[in-house]
Short mmCIF file of C-alpha atoms in Angstrom, two decimals:
data_model
loop_
_atom_site.label_atom_id
_atom_site.label_comp_id
_atom_site.label_asym_id
_atom_site.label_seq_id
_atom_site.Cartn_x
_atom_site.Cartn_y
_atom_site.Cartn_z
CA MET X 1 -20.90 2.38 4.15
CA PRO X 2 -18.64 4.07 6.73
CA GLY X 3 -19.84 6.21 9.59
CA THR X 4 -20.05 9.97 9.46
CA THR X 5 -17.16 12.13 8.33
CA SER X 6 -16.73 13.59 11.77
CA ARG X 7 -16.39 10.15 13.31
CA ARG X 8 -13.79 9.08 10.78
CA ARG X 9 -11.76 12.26 11.15
CA ALA X 10 -11.92 12.15 14.91
CA ALA X 11 -10.64 8.60 14.88
CA VAL X 12 -7.86 9.21 12.38
CA ALA X 13 -6.42 12.52 13.50
CA ALA X 14 -4.58 13.16 16.71
CA SER X 15 -5.64 16.47 18.16
CA GLY X 16 -2.91 18.93 18.92
CA ALA X 17 -4.30 19.16 22.45
CA LEU X 18 -3.40 15.53 23.09
CA ALA X 19 0.05 14.97 24.50
CA LEU X 20 2.17 12.42 22.69
CA ALA X 21 2.54 10.30 25.80
CA ALA X 22 -1.19 10.08 26.22
CA THR X 23 -1.65 9.07 22.60
CA LEU X 24 0.92 6.34 22.89
CA ALA X 25 -0.89 4.94 25.89
CA LEU X 26 -3.05 3.19 23.28
CA SER X 27 -6.40 3.97 24.76
CA LEU X 28 -9.23 2.06 23.11
CA THR X 29 -11.47 5.14 23.19
CA PRO X 30 -11.31 7.16 19.94
CA PRO X 31 -10.44 10.84 20.23
CA VAL X 32 -13.50 13.05 20.07
CA GLN X 33 -11.80 16.24 18.92
CA ALA X 34 -12.20 17.33 15.32
CA ALA X 35 -9.35 16.48 12.98
CA GLU X 36 -6.57 18.96 12.59
CA PRO X 37 -6.58 20.41 9.07
CA GLU X 38 -3.57 19.75 6.94
CA PRO X 39 -0.89 22.34 7.70
CA PRO X 40 -0.06 24.69 4.82
CA ARG X 41 2.87 23.76 2.64
CA SER X 42 5.92 25.82 3.42
CA SER X 43 8.83 27.16 1.41
CA ALA X 44 11.07 26.91 4.48
CA PRO X 45 14.26 24.84 4.17
CA ARG X 46 13.59 21.12 4.39
CA THR X 47 14.94 19.28 7.39
CA ALA X 48 16.03 15.68 7.63
CA LEU X 49 13.55 13.19 9.05
CA PRO X 50 14.31 11.22 12.22
CA GLU X 51 15.27 7.57 12.01
CA VAL X 52 11.99 6.50 13.62
CA ILE X 53 8.67 8.31 13.36
CA GLN X 54 6.16 7.14 15.94
CA GLY X 55 2.79 7.66 14.32
CA VAL X 56 -0.21 8.39 16.52
CA GLY X 57 -3.97 8.12 16.07
CA HIS X 58 -6.70 5.64 16.92
CA ALA X 59 -6.61 2.33 15.02
CA ILE X 60 -5.73 3.81 11.64
CA HIS X 61 -3.90 0.66 10.50
CA PRO X 62 -2.29 2.07 7.34
CA GLU X 63 -1.22 -0.64 4.92
CA GLY X 64 0.15 1.69 2.26
CA PHE X 65 2.09 4.94 2.31
CA THR X 66 4.22 7.06 0.01
CA TRP X 67 6.49 10.08 0.00
CA ASP X 68 4.99 13.41 -1.07
CA PRO X 69 7.82 15.68 -2.24
CA THR X 70 5.49 18.68 -2.54
CA ARG X 71 4.86 18.61 1.21
CA ASN X 72 8.13 17.06 2.39
CA ALA X 73 5.96 14.56 4.24
CA PHE X 74 4.40 11.12 3.96
CA LEU X 75 0.90 10.22 2.88
CA VAL X 76 -0.55 7.25 4.78
CA GLY X 77 -3.73 5.31 4.08
CA SER X 78 -6.05 3.46 6.43
CA LEU X 79 -7.47 -0.04 6.23
CA ARG X 80 -9.79 0.83 9.08
CA TYR X 81 -11.25 4.16 7.92
CA GLY X 82 -10.39 4.57 4.24
CA THR X 83 -8.70 7.92 4.75
CA ILE X 84 -5.43 9.39 3.48
CA SER X 85 -3.47 11.58 5.89
CA VAL X 86 -0.36 13.74 5.77
CA VAL X 87 2.30 12.68 8.30
CA GLY X 88 5.46 14.61 9.06
CA ALA X 89 8.33 14.12 11.49
CA ASP X 90 6.02 14.50 14.51
CA GLY X 91 3.96 11.46 13.52
CA ILE X 92 0.63 13.29 13.76
CA PRO X 93 -1.75 12.47 10.89
CA HIS X 94 -3.58 15.39 9.29
CA THR X 95 -6.56 14.22 7.28
CA LEU X 96 -6.32 15.10 3.60
CA VAL X 97 -8.80 12.64 2.07
CA ASP X 98 -11.96 11.54 3.89
CA ASP X 99 -14.36 10.04 1.37
CA PRO X 100 -16.82 7.55 2.92
CA SER X 101 -17.11 5.63 -0.35
CA LEU X 102 -13.55 4.32 -0.12
CA VAL X 103 -14.10 1.96 2.89
CA ALA X 104 -10.37 1.07 3.01
CA THR X 105 -7.31 2.52 1.29
CA GLY X 106 -4.30 0.43 0.34
CA GLY X 107 -1.43 1.36 -1.96
CA ILE X 108 -0.78 5.08 -2.54
CA ARG X 109 1.28 6.94 -5.14
CA VAL X 110 1.90 10.63 -5.84
CA ASP X 111 1.93 11.85 -9.44
CA VAL X 112 3.49 15.29 -9.09
CA ALA X 113 3.51 16.02 -12.82
CA ARG X 114 -0.29 15.80 -12.94
CA ASN X 115 -0.94 17.04 -9.38
CA ARG X 116 -2.60 13.75 -8.43
CA ILE X 117 -2.75 11.23 -5.63
CA LEU X 118 -3.68 7.70 -6.69
CA ALA X 119 -4.80 5.09 -4.17
CA THR X 120 -6.30 1.63 -4.31
CA TYR X 121 -9.52 1.23 -2.37
CA GLY X 122 -11.98 -1.51 -1.47
CA ASP X 123 -13.60 -3.60 1.21
CA VAL X 124 -11.04 -6.28 2.05
CA TYR X 125 -12.30 -9.85 2.28
CA ALA X 126 -10.52 -11.66 5.12
CA GLY X 127 -13.03 -14.39 5.90
CA PRO X 128 -16.81 -14.93 6.01
CA ASN X 129 -17.24 -13.11 9.33
CA ALA X 130 -14.41 -10.59 9.17
CA LEU X 131 -15.16 -6.87 9.04
CA LEU X 132 -11.81 -5.10 8.90
CA SER X 133 -13.12 -1.59 8.17
CA VAL X 134 -15.70 0.49 9.97
CA GLY X 135 -17.52 0.86 6.66
CA SER X 136 -17.37 -2.83 5.73
CA THR X 137 -20.58 -4.71 4.96
CA PRO X 138 -21.30 -8.36 4.10
CA GLN X 139 -22.49 -7.20 0.68
CA THR X 140 -19.34 -5.28 -0.29
CA ARG X 141 -16.56 -7.42 1.22
CA GLY X 142 -14.35 -8.57 -1.63
CA ARG X 143 -16.86 -7.28 -4.20
CA TYR X 144 -15.82 -3.64 -4.11
CA ALA X 145 -12.37 -2.57 -5.32
CA GLY X 146 -10.78 0.03 -7.53
CA LEU X 147 -8.50 3.00 -7.99
CA ALA X 148 -9.30 6.46 -6.64
CA ILE X 149 -7.69 9.62 -8.01
CA PHE X 150 -7.48 12.84 -5.97
CA ASP X 151 -6.22 16.37 -6.40
CA LEU X 152 -2.77 16.48 -4.79
CA THR X 153 -3.23 19.99 -3.46
CA THR X 154 -6.74 19.78 -2.02
CA GLY X 155 -7.39 16.05 -1.60
CA ALA X 156 -10.65 16.39 -3.55
CA LEU X 157 -11.84 13.25 -5.33
CA LYS X 158 -11.40 13.57 -9.10
CA LYS X 159 -12.35 10.07 -10.22
CA ARG X 160 -13.12 6.64 -8.83
CA VAL X 161 -12.37 3.76 -11.20
CA ASP X 162 -14.22 0.50 -10.53
CA LEU X 163 -12.00 -2.58 -10.95
CA SER X 164 -14.40 -5.15 -9.48
CA GLN X 165 -16.88 -5.71 -12.28
CA ALA X 166 -16.09 -9.40 -12.72
CA PRO X 167 -18.34 -11.51 -10.39
CA VAL X 168 -15.48 -12.88 -8.26
CA LEU X 169 -13.66 -11.74 -5.13
CA HIS X 170 -11.27 -8.83 -5.68
CA LEU X 171 -8.48 -7.12 -3.76
CA ALA X 172 -7.08 -3.99 -5.43
CA ASN X 173 -3.82 -3.98 -3.55
CA ASP X 174 -0.78 -2.09 -4.82
CA LEU X 175 -0.09 0.23 -7.74
CA VAL X 176 2.63 2.04 -9.64
CA VAL X 177 2.53 4.96 -12.10
CA ASP X 178 4.65 5.20 -15.23
CA PRO X 179 6.08 8.48 -16.63
CA ALA X 180 3.11 8.85 -19.00
CA GLY X 181 0.68 8.78 -16.08
CA ASN X 182 -0.68 5.26 -16.59
CA ALA X 183 -1.37 3.41 -13.36
CA TYR X 184 -0.92 -0.34 -12.96
CA VAL X 185 -2.94 -1.96 -10.18
CA THR X 186 -2.52 -5.49 -8.82
CA ASP X 187 -5.59 -7.55 -7.97
CA SER X 188 -4.27 -10.01 -5.41
CA PHE X 189 -7.27 -12.33 -5.58
CA THR X 190 -7.49 -12.78 -9.35
CA GLY X 191 -3.90 -12.80 -10.67
CA THR X 192 -4.66 -9.68 -12.69
CA ILE X 193 -2.81 -6.42 -13.30
CA PHE X 194 -5.10 -3.60 -14.45
CA LYS X 195 -4.06 -0.56 -16.44
CA VAL X 196 -5.75 2.81 -15.81
CA THR X 197 -4.92 5.64 -18.22
CA PRO X 198 -4.54 9.27 -17.09
CA SER X 199 -8.13 9.88 -18.23
CA GLY X 200 -9.37 7.04 -16.01
CA ALA X 201 -10.02 4.39 -18.68
CA ALA X 202 -9.46 0.93 -17.19
CA SER X 203 -8.46 -2.30 -18.92
CA THR X 204 -6.82 -5.60 -18.09
CA LEU X 205 -3.11 -5.27 -18.78
CA VAL X 206 -2.51 -8.95 -18.14
CA TYR X 207 -3.93 -12.00 -16.43
CA ASP X 208 -1.50 -14.83 -15.85
CA LYS X 209 -2.15 -18.06 -13.98
CA GLU X 210 1.32 -17.80 -12.48
CA LEU X 211 0.18 -14.63 -10.67
CA ASP X 212 -3.02 -16.24 -9.38
CA ALA X 213 -2.73 -17.91 -5.97
CA GLY X 214 -6.22 -19.46 -6.01
CA TYR X 215 -8.09 -20.44 -2.82
CA ASP X 216 -7.13 -22.36 0.29
CA SER X 217 -8.85 -25.45 1.66
CA ALA X 218 -11.27 -23.30 3.69
CA GLY X 219 -12.36 -21.36 0.62
CA LEU X 220 -10.42 -18.22 1.55
CA PRO X 221 -8.66 -16.55 -1.39
CA ASN X 222 -4.90 -16.68 -1.17
CA VAL X 223 -2.97 -13.46 -1.74
CA GLY X 224 -1.12 -13.71 -5.03
CA VAL X 225 0.21 -10.80 -7.10
CA ASN X 226 0.93 -7.93 -4.73
CA GLY X 227 3.70 -5.30 -4.74
CA ILE X 228 4.60 -3.72 -8.06
CA VAL X 229 7.26 -1.29 -9.38
CA TYR X 230 8.10 0.29 -12.72
CA ASP X 231 11.53 0.03 -14.33
CA ARG X 232 12.42 2.87 -16.71
CA ALA X 233 13.56 0.29 -19.26
CA GLY X 234 9.86 -0.28 -19.92
CA PHE X 235 8.73 -3.16 -17.75
CA LEU X 236 7.03 -3.87 -14.44
CA ILE X 237 8.35 -6.03 -11.61
CA THR X 238 5.72 -7.64 -9.45
CA VAL X 239 5.72 -10.26 -6.70
CA ARG X 240 3.50 -13.13 -5.70
CA TYR X 241 2.96 -12.76 -1.97
CA ASP X 242 2.36 -16.40 -1.06
CA THR X 243 5.39 -17.86 -2.84
CA GLY X 244 7.84 -14.95 -3.00
CA GLN X 245 8.30 -15.31 -6.77
CA LEU X 246 9.20 -12.19 -8.75
CA PHE X 247 7.88 -11.62 -12.27
CA ARG X 248 8.91 -9.34 -15.12
CA VAL X 249 6.07 -7.84 -17.21
CA PRO X 250 7.20 -6.06 -20.42
CA LEU X 251 4.78 -3.25 -21.23
CA ARG X 252 5.25 -3.67 -24.99
CA ASP X 253 4.00 -7.26 -24.69
CA PRO X 254 2.39 -7.76 -21.26
CA ARG X 255 1.43 -11.33 -22.06
CA ALA X 256 5.13 -12.23 -22.15
CA VAL X 257 5.30 -12.51 -18.35
CA THR X 258 8.44 -14.30 -17.18
CA GLU X 259 9.54 -15.37 -13.74
CA ILE X 260 12.71 -13.67 -12.53
CA LYS X 261 15.25 -16.28 -11.52
CA LEU X 262 16.16 -15.73 -7.86
CA ASP X 263 18.89 -17.18 -5.71
CA ARG X 264 16.12 -17.50 -3.09
CA ARG X 265 12.44 -16.74 -3.05
CA ILE X 266 11.11 -14.30 -0.47
CA PRO X 267 7.57 -15.37 0.54
CA GLY X 268 5.46 -12.78 2.29
CA THR X 269 6.73 -9.93 0.09
CA ASP X 270 4.15 -7.17 0.32
CA GLY X 271 5.19 -3.69 -0.86
CA MET X 272 8.29 -2.94 -2.91
CA ALA X 273 10.26 0.10 -4.10
CA LEU X 274 12.84 0.45 -6.87
CA SER X 275 15.57 3.03 -6.33
CA ALA X 276 17.34 5.06 -9.01
CA ASP X 277 20.46 2.92 -8.63
CA GLY X 278 18.50 -0.24 -9.47
CA THR X 279 18.14 -1.65 -5.95
CA LEU X 280 14.82 -3.35 -5.31
CA TYR X 281 13.56 -2.98 -1.73
CA ALA X 282 11.01 -5.47 -0.42
CA ALA X 283 9.07 -5.57 2.84
CA THR X 284 8.03 -9.07 3.91
CA ASN X 285 5.62 -10.16 6.62
CA THR X 286 3.86 -13.17 8.09
CA ILE X 287 0.28 -11.88 7.96
CA ARG X 288 -0.74 -14.66 5.58
CA SER X 289 2.52 -16.31 4.62
CA ASN X 290 5.31 -18.53 5.91
CA GLY X 291 7.84 -15.74 5.42
CA VAL X 292 9.47 -13.47 7.96
CA ASP X 293 8.99 -9.91 9.20
CA ALA X 294 11.97 -8.41 7.41
CA LEU X 295 13.36 -5.98 4.86
CA PHE X 296 15.26 -7.18 1.80
CA LYS X 297 17.42 -5.61 -0.88
CA LEU X 298 17.77 -7.29 -4.26
CA ARG X 299 19.97 -6.53 -7.27
CA SER X 300 20.07 -7.68 -10.88
CA ASP X 301 22.88 -7.62 -13.42
CA ASP X 302 20.83 -8.59 -16.49
CA GLY X 303 17.81 -6.31 -16.63
CA TRP X 304 15.81 -8.33 -14.08
CA LYS X 305 15.88 -11.61 -15.91
CA SER X 306 17.55 -12.86 -12.74
CA ALA X 307 18.27 -11.33 -9.35
CA ARG X 308 19.91 -12.02 -6.03
CA VAL X 309 19.29 -11.03 -2.43
CA VAL X 310 22.08 -8.73 -1.27
CA SER X 311 20.84 -8.04 2.25
CA GLU X 312 18.20 -9.09 4.75
CA GLN X 313 17.35 -7.22 7.93
CA ALA X 314 14.83 -8.36 10.54
CA SER X 315 12.12 -5.81 11.25
CA PRO X 316 11.96 -4.50 14.83
CA GLU X 317 8.20 -4.15 14.34
CA ALA X 318 5.68 -6.80 13.38
CA ALA X 319 4.14 -6.94 9.92
CA PRO X 320 6.01 -4.37 7.82
CA THR X 321 3.93 -3.79 4.71
CA THR X 322 5.70 -1.46 2.30
CA MET X 323 8.58 0.90 1.56
CA ALA X 324 8.88 4.58 0.61
CA LEU X 325 12.04 6.23 -0.74
CA THR X 326 12.72 9.77 0.53
CA PRO X 327 15.57 12.33 0.47
CA SER X 328 16.15 11.45 4.14
CA GLY X 329 16.46 7.73 3.47
CA ASP X 330 14.27 4.71 2.76
CA TYR X 331 11.41 4.09 5.18
CA VAL X 332 9.27 1.07 5.98
CA LEU X 333 5.75 1.14 7.42
CA SER X 334 4.47 -1.12 10.20
CA SER X 335 1.02 -0.73 11.76
CA ASN X 336 0.06 -4.07 13.32
CA VAL X 337 -2.22 -5.00 10.44
CA ASN X 338 -1.51 -8.61 11.45
CA VAL X 339 -3.67 -8.01 14.54
CA LEU X 340 -6.48 -6.63 12.41
CA PHE X 341 -6.41 -9.56 9.98
CA GLN X 342 -5.93 -12.31 12.52
CA SER X 343 -8.81 -11.08 14.68
CA GLY X 344 -11.11 -10.49 11.73
CA GLY X 345 -11.38 -6.84 12.73
CA THR X 346 -12.42 -7.43 16.35
CA GLU X 347 -9.06 -6.24 17.69
CA THR X 348 -7.16 -3.10 16.73
CA ARG X 349 -3.99 -1.28 17.74
CA ASP X 350 -3.29 2.43 17.91
CA GLY X 351 -0.44 4.21 16.19
CA PHE X 352 2.05 3.05 13.56
CA VAL X 353 5.80 3.23 12.94
CA LEU X 354 7.78 4.65 10.04
CA ARG X 355 11.38 3.42 10.37
CA ARG X 356 14.37 4.28 8.21
CA TYR X 357 15.85 1.14 6.68
#
């Protein structure tokens, strides 16, 4: 399991005594100061966010993030430490969740109506010798995955839902929450989408062979079903990372999965976001795909039976992983997780970037 709470918080948080320039110098020595507590939420007028937020902190490597409207700030996870932190315009992470049992945190969503944070967790399997997280062990890699639910106000753990009971490799990757509070979690190694009710009851929503990417020639599981969004018409849209295929999953009949006809596939699609006007945003990367580091917009005229790419923009940063929609614009997260994966956890990078798309 991970190291002590003080070690994790010291590594994740950037102390207020550290100058920004010093933090961005990317020292390989973790900060030793205690984490700054989360600042109190304010009723002051909300200000627009800058175009680029330069995140600081030692080797956090967030893969997932989301917008928290109750704080007017982002929540970012950590593949390295399994934490969830509050990040505002200054880029300084304030630790909100520090539970050693999580190992790594992936996708994050805020459920304001129920005062909850929901996050996927696990010990990511990236090869027989890879240890991506400080709490990773040979026994838990790929065998430990689920959904964690926290109090939005305090960050206290309310429930941890195990989604790795089947004796195969798992990767609880992304999630989305519907208006009733049900969460839908993608398992990228098994081609499965799980459903978790507001009370924490878990079940398999659907398994489909078209969502399952299988294993490569070296025995490493390919990343299949990944990013996922909810359409208010009553269906999910999900993507297969390795091929860039989009799929439509009707919630009234989840087994009736159909591939969305695209004018072009977008391999390497990781996280996605669906805006109120029906635009689908997709962040693509080359961590384990033949895609590109880019940001895409897609539109559909027939209820997502088919869709087309309406714009593509190269990412200034390597390995963008997901999108978050905010009142100040639509932001993409990049944190050099490609370095972490490609080195098997032996190399890390400090900081991260939140850039308005």
